[in-house]
Amino acid sequence: MSSTNEIRKHLHIKAPQSRVWQAITDSAQFGAWFNVALESPFVVGQPTSGQITYKGWEHVRFTLHTEALEPETRFAYRWHPYAVDTKKDYSAEPMTLVEFLLEPQDGGTLVTVVESGFDRLPPERIAEAFRMNERGWDEQLENVRAYVGA
């Protein structure tokens, strides 16, 4: 596995695992901290779409495909990473796998985000998608922490 195939981030959140799980897997709550107005709940095997609400990116449509909802431990989905060019059709490209892994730690919750599969992307997209998402996951984990009030 190359160094550009997987992003792995960890963050301890001083909140119960059940609270963090709800913030991550309830599509309305996910949308609140991820800055996307999702139109439907997360259902394994189904896509969930919506409009980005983050300032400057409102023109971008967001879709993820839920792979797993393992209560209070693992939420996984596939998506097209950094798919922000509205003139480009990303549908034929491979998707990366994003996993949120939760475990109790020190009276709170350890959240690990793993995004893998970048090396399957078209070569011209790998570096930018990896770079943008590596930074993005740091920001999104802090958004989760702020959202749950920890």
PDB file of N, CA and C in Angstrom, residues 17 72-75 100-104 109-112:
ATOM      1  N   GLN A  17     -20.141   7.436  23.483  1.00  0.00           N
ATOM      2  CA  GLN A  17     -20.092   6.812  22.164  1.00  0.00           C
ATOM      3  C   GLN A  17     -21.444   6.903  21.455  1.00  0.00           C
ATOM      4  N   GLU A  72     -22.974   1.813  16.758  1.00  0.00           N
ATOM      5  CA  GLU A  72     -22.044   2.481  17.673  1.00  0.00           C
ATOM      6  C   GLU A  72     -20.583   2.090  17.500  1.00  0.00           C
ATOM      7  N   THR A  73     -20.246   1.396  16.401  1.00  0.00           N
ATOM      8  CA  THR A  73     -18.839   1.039  16.188  1.00  0.00           C
ATOM      9  C   THR A  73     -18.309   1.400  14.809  1.00  0.00           C
ATOM     10  N   ARG A  74     -19.098   1.211  13.743  1.00  0.00           N
ATOM     11  CA  ARG A  74     -18.561   1.430  12.393  1.00  0.00           C
ATOM     12  C   ARG A  74     -19.646   1.928  11.443  1.00  0.00           C
ATOM     13  N   PHE A  75     -19.335   3.048  10.802  1.00  0.00           N
ATOM     14  CA  PHE A  75     -20.153   3.608   9.725  1.00  0.00           C
ATOM     15  C   PHE A  75     -19.235   3.716   8.526  1.00  0.00           C
ATOM     16  N   PHE A 100     -15.821   5.401   9.591  1.00  0.00           N
ATOM     17  CA  PHE A 100     -15.771   6.003  10.920  1.00  0.00           C
ATOM     18  C   PHE A 100     -15.801   4.846  11.904  1.00  0.00           C
ATOM     19  N   LEU A 101     -14.761   4.726  12.708  1.00  0.00           N
ATOM     20  CA  LEU A 101     -14.651   3.657  13.700  1.00  0.00           C
ATOM     21  C   LEU A 101     -14.702   4.290  15.082  1.00  0.00           C
ATOM     22  N   LEU A 102     -15.599   3.829  15.927  1.00  0.00           N
ATOM     23  CA  LEU A 102     -15.779   4.391  17.266  1.00  0.00           C
ATOM     24  C   LEU A 102     -15.458   3.347  18.320  1.00  0.00           C
ATOM     25  N   GLU A 103     -14.765   3.791  19.366  1.00  0.00           N
ATOM     26  CA  GLU A 103     -14.513   2.912  20.510  1.00  0.00           C
ATOM     27  C   GLU A 103     -14.418   3.759  21.771  1.00  0.00           C
ATOM     28  N   PRO A 104     -14.856   3.185  22.896  1.00  0.00           N
ATOM     29  CA  PRO A 104     -14.768   3.939  24.147  1.00  0.00           C
ATOM     30  C   PRO A 104     -13.309   4.132  24.539  1.00  0.00           C
ATOM     31  N   THR A 109     -14.976   9.024  23.626  1.00  0.00           N
ATOM     32  CA  THR A 109     -14.996   8.193  22.428  1.00  0.00           C
ATOM     33  C   THR A 109     -13.789   8.501  21.559  1.00  0.00           C
ATOM     34  N   LEU A 110     -13.084   7.463  21.152  1.00  0.00           N
ATOM     35  CA  LEU A 110     -12.023   7.606  20.164  1.00  0.00           C
ATOM     36  C   LEU A 110     -12.658   7.407  18.798  1.00  0.00           C
ATOM     37  N   VAL A 111     -12.549   8.428  17.957  1.00  0.00           N
ATOM     38  CA  VAL A 111     -13.067   8.357  16.595  1.00  0.00           C
ATOM     39  C   VAL A 111     -11.873   8.221  15.658  1.00  0.00           C
ATOM     40  N   THR A 112     -11.910   7.197  14.832  1.00  0.00           N
ATOM     41  CA  THR A 112     -10.899   7.013  13.799  1.00  0.00           C
ATOM     42  C   THR A 112     -11.605   7.099  12.457  1.00  0.00           C
TER      43      THR A 112
END
